[in-house]
GROMACS .gro file of C-alpha atoms in nm:
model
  258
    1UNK     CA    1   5.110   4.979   7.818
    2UNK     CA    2   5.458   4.976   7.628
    3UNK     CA    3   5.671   5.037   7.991
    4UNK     CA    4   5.514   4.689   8.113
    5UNK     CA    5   5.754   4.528   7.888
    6UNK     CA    6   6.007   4.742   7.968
    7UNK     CA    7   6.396   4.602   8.011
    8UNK     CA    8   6.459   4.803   8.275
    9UNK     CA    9   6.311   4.657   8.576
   10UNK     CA   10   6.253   5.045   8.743
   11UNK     CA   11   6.063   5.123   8.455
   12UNK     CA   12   5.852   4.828   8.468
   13UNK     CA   13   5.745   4.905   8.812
   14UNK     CA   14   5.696   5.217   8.751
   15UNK     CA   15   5.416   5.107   8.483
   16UNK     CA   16   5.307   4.876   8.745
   17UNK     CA   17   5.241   5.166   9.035
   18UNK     CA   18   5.061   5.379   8.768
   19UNK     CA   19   4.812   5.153   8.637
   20UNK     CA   20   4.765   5.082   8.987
   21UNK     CA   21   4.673   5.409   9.090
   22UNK     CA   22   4.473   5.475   8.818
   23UNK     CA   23   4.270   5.127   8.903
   24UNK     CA   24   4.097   5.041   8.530
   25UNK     CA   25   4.039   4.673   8.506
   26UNK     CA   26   4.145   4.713   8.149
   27UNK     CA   27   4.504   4.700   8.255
   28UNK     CA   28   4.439   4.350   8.464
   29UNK     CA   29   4.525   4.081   8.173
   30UNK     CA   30   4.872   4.293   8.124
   31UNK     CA   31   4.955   4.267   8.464
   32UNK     CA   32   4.856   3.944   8.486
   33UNK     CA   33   5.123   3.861   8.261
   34UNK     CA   34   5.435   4.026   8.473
   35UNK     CA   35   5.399   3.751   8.760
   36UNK     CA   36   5.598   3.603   8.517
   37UNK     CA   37   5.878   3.824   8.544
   38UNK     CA   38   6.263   3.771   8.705
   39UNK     CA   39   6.205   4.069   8.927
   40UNK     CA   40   6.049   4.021   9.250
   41UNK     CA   41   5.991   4.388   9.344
   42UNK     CA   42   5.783   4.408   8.996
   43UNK     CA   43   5.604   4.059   9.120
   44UNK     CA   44   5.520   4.211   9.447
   45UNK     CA   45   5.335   4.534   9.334
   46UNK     CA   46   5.185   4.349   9.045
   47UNK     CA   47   5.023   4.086   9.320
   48UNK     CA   48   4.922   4.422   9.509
   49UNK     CA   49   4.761   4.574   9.248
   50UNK     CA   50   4.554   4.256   9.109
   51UNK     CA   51   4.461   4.207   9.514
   52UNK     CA   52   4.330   4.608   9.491
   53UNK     CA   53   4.155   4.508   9.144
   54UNK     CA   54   3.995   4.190   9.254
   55UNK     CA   55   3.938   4.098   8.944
   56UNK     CA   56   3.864   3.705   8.882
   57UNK     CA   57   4.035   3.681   8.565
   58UNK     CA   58   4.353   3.720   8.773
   59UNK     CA   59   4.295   3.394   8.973
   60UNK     CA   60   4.464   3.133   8.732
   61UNK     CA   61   4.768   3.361   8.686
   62UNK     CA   62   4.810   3.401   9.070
   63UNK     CA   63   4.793   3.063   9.159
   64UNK     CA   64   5.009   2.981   8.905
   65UNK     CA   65   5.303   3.210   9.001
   66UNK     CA   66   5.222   3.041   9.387
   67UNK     CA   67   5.318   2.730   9.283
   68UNK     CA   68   5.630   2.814   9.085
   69UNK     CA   69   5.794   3.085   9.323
   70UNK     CA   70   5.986   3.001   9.610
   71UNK     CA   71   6.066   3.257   9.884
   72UNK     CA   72   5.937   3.562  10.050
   73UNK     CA   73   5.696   3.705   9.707
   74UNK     CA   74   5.459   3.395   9.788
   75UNK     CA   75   5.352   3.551  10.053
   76UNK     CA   76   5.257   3.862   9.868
   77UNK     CA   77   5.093   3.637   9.617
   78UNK     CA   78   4.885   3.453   9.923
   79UNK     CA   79   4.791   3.791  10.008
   80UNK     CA   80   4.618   3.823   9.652
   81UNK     CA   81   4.436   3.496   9.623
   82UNK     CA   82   4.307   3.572  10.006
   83UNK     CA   83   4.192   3.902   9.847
   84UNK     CA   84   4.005   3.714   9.515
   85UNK     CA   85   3.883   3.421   9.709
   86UNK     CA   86   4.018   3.185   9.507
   87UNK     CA   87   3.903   2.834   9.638
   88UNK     CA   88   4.115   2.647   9.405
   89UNK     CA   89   4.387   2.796   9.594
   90UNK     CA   90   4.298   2.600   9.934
   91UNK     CA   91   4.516   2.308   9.877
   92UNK     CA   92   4.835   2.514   9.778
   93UNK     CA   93   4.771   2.758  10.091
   94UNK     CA   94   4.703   2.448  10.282
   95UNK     CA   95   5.055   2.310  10.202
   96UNK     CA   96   5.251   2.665  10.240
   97UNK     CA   97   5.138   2.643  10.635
   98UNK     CA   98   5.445   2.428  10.639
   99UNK     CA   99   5.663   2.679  10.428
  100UNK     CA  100   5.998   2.794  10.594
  101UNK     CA  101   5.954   3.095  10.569
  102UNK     CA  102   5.727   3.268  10.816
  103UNK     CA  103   5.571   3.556  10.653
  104UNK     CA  104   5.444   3.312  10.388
  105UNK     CA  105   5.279   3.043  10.640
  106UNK     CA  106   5.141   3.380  10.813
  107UNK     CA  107   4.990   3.482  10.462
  108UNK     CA  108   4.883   3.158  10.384
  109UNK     CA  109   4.671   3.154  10.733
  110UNK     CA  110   4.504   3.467  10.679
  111UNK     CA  111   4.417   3.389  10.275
  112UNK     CA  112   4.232   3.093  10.406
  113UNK     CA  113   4.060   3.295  10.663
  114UNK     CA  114   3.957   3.501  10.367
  115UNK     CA  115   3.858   3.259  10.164
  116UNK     CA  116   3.652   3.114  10.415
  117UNK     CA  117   3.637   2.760  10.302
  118UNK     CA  118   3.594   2.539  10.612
  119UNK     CA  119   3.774   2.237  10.427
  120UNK     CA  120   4.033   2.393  10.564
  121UNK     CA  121   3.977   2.362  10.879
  122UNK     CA  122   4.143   1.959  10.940
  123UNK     CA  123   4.432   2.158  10.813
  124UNK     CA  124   4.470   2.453  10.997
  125UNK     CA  125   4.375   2.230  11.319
  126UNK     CA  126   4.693   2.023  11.257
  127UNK     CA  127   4.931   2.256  11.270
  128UNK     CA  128   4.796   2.447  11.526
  129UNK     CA  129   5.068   2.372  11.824
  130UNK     CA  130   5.334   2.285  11.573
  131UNK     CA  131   5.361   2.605  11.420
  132UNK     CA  132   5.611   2.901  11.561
  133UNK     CA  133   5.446   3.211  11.723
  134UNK     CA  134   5.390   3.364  11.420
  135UNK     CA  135   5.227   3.123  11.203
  136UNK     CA  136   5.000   3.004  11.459
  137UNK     CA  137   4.910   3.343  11.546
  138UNK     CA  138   4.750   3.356  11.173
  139UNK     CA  139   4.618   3.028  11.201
  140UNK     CA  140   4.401   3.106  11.559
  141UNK     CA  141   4.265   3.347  11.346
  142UNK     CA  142   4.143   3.177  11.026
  143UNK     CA  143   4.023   2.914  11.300
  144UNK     CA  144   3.837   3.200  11.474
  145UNK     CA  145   3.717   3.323  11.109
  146UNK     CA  146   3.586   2.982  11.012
  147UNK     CA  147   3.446   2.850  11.339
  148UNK     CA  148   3.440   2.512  11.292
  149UNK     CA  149   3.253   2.271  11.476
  150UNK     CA  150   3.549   2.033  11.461
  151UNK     CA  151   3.819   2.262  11.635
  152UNK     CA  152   3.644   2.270  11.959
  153UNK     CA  153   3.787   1.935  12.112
  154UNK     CA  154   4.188   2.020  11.963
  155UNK     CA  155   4.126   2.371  12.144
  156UNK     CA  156   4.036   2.230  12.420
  157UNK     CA  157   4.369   1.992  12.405
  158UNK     CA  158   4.551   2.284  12.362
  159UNK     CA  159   4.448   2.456  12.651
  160UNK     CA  160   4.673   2.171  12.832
  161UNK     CA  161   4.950   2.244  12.660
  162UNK     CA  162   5.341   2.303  12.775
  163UNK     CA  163   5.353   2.649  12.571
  164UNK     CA  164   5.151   2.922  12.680
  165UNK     CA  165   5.146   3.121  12.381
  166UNK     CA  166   5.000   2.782  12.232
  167UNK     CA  167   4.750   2.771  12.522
  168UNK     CA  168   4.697   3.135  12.506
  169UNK     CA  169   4.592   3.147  12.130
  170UNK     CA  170   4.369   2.845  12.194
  171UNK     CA  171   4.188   3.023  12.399
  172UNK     CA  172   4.157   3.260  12.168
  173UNK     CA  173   3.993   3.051  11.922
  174UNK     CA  174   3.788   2.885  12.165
  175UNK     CA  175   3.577   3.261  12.184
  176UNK     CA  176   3.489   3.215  11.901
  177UNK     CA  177   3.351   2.862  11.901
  178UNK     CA  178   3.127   2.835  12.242
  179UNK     CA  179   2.983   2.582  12.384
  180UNK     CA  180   2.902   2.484  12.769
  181UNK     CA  181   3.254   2.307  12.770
  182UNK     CA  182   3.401   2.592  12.630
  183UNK     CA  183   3.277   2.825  12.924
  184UNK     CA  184   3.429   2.594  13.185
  185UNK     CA  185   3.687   2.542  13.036
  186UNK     CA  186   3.776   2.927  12.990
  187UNK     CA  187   3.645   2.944  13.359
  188UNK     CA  188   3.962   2.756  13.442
  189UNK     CA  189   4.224   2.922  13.229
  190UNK     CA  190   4.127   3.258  13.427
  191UNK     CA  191   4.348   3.064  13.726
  192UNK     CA  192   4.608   2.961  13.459
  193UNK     CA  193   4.971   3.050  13.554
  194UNK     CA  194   5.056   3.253  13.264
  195UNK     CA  195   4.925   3.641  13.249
  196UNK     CA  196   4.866   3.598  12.823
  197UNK     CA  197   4.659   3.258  12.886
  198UNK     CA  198   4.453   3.506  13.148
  199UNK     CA  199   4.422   3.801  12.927
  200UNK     CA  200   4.292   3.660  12.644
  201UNK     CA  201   4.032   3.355  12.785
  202UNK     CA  202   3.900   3.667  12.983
  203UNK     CA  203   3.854   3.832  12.646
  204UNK     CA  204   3.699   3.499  12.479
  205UNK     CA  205   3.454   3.510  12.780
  206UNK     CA  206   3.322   3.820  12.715
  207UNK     CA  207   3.322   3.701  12.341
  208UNK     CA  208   3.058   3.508  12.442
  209UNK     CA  209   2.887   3.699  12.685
  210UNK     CA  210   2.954   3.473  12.976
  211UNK     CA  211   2.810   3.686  13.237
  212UNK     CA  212   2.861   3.381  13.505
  213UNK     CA  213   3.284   3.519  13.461
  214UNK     CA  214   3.139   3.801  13.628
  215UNK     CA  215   3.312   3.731  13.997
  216UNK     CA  216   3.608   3.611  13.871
  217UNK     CA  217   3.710   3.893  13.616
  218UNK     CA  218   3.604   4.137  13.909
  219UNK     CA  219   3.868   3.925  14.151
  220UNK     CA  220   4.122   3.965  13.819
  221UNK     CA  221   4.016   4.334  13.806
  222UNK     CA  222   4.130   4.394  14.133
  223UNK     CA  223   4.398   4.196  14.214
  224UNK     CA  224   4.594   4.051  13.912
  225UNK     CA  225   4.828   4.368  13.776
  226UNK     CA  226   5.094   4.110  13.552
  227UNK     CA  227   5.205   4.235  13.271
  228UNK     CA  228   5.128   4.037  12.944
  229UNK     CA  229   5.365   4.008  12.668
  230UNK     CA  230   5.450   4.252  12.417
  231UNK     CA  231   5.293   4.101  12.174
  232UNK     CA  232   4.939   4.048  12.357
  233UNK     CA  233   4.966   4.437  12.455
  234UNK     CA  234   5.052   4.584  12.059
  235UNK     CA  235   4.737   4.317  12.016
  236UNK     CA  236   4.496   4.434  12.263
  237UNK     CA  237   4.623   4.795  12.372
  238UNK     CA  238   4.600   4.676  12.718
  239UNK     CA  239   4.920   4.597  12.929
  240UNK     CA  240   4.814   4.416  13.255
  241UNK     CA  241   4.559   4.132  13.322
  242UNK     CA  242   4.320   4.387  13.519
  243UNK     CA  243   4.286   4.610  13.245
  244UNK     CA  244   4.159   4.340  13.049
  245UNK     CA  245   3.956   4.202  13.304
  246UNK     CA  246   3.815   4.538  13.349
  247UNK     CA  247   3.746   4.603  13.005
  248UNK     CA  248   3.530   4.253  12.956
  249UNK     CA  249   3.350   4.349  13.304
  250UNK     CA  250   3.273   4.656  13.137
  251UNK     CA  251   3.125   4.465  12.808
  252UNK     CA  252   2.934   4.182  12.999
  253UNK     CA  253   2.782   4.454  13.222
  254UNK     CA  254   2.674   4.651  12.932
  255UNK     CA  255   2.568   4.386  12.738
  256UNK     CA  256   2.334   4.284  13.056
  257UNK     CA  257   2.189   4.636  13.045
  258UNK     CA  258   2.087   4.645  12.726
   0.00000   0.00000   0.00000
């Protein structure tokens, strides 16, 4: 498509959007070639487009233009190889946990939760209480994606920990690993100071169908109305510690039914 090479940087994306839209793999080994080009905007629809196509042949290319760019667009590109799978990519998203920009640690989190690799897991583990909010918000959930074996004893670390949101995301995790240690160890964070740390090890109980929480949550039901965080309610639509509590009671008891 002549517009591709377009000197005009509007046209270019233009091309980009259209081929796109009309989604024929023909038009992947042209695109390819743009996450070469000087204009991010036209990099960041081109890495949309090859995540939409999910073609292979666009793996190299991608994970080439990761490891030259700097800045925000790697995140868009992290996004892509996530969306391909690209296992060669591990290392690179492996090292971008640490990049200082948020949005591309983020990115780099969830790719490797797509990817689903479990070598990744030592990684993703490390950086775990390190990270800011954001970043380890991402990382909880490749950890929850790739349940490995190996996180259970950090999680449990981190369910010590000064930070709540850091003890609140472990938790988290820690649903989706299980374990008799786990349980009682959830058990415990149900009394835990902070109203996040309680919303969300409620939640990771009924995860795992811990019917034994069944006295406790009903105790939380009834009696413990904090608010959580902002970002715990846009997460779980809930906004107090008994609605959550309610809504696991609800699960478990179901769950017991059937």
């Amino acid at each position: 498509m002549r517009e591709l090479q377009d000197p005009a940087a509007e046209v270019r994306l233009r091309a980009v959007r259209e081929l796109a839209a009309i989604g024929d793999p023909a038009a992947v080994p042209d695109l390819a070639r743009l996450l070469t080009d000087d204009n991010e905007a036209v990099v960041f629809s081109v890495a949309g487009a090859l995540a939409e196509f999910g073609d292979p042949r666009a793996a190299d290319p991608l994970l080439a233009a990761f490891r030259r760019r700097t800045g925000e667009i790697r995140h868009a590109l992290a996004d892509a190889l996530g969306a391909l799978k690209v296992r060669e990519a591990v290392p690179d998203l492996l090292a971008a946990l640490d990049d200082e920009d948020e949005l591309v640690q983020g990115s780099s989190a969830d790719a490797l939760a797509a990817i689903g690799d479990v070598s990744a897991a030592d990684g993703l583990v490390a950086r775990f209480t390190t990270a800011d909010w954001h970043a380890r918000y991402s990382i909880a959930g490749a950890l929850a994606a790739l349940r490995p074996a190996t996180a259970v004893t950090p999680m449990l670390d981190a369910l010590h920990h000064q930070d709540p949101g850091v003890r609140a995301d472990a938790a988290y995790v820690l649903g989706h690993l299980g374990g008799t240690e786990v349980t009682a160890a959830l058990l415990e964070c149900l009394r835990d100071q902070d109203p996040d740390v309680r919303c969300l090890a409620a939640n990771a109980l009924g995860d795992l169908g811990e019917a034994g929480a069944l006295p406790v949550l009903r105790e939380l039901a009834e009696h413990d109305h904090a608010p959580m965080s902002q970002d715990v309610q846009i997460t779980t639509n809930l906004y107090r510690v008994s609605e959550m509590a309610t809504t696991v009671i609800g699960r478990l008891t179901r769950a017991d039914e059937g």
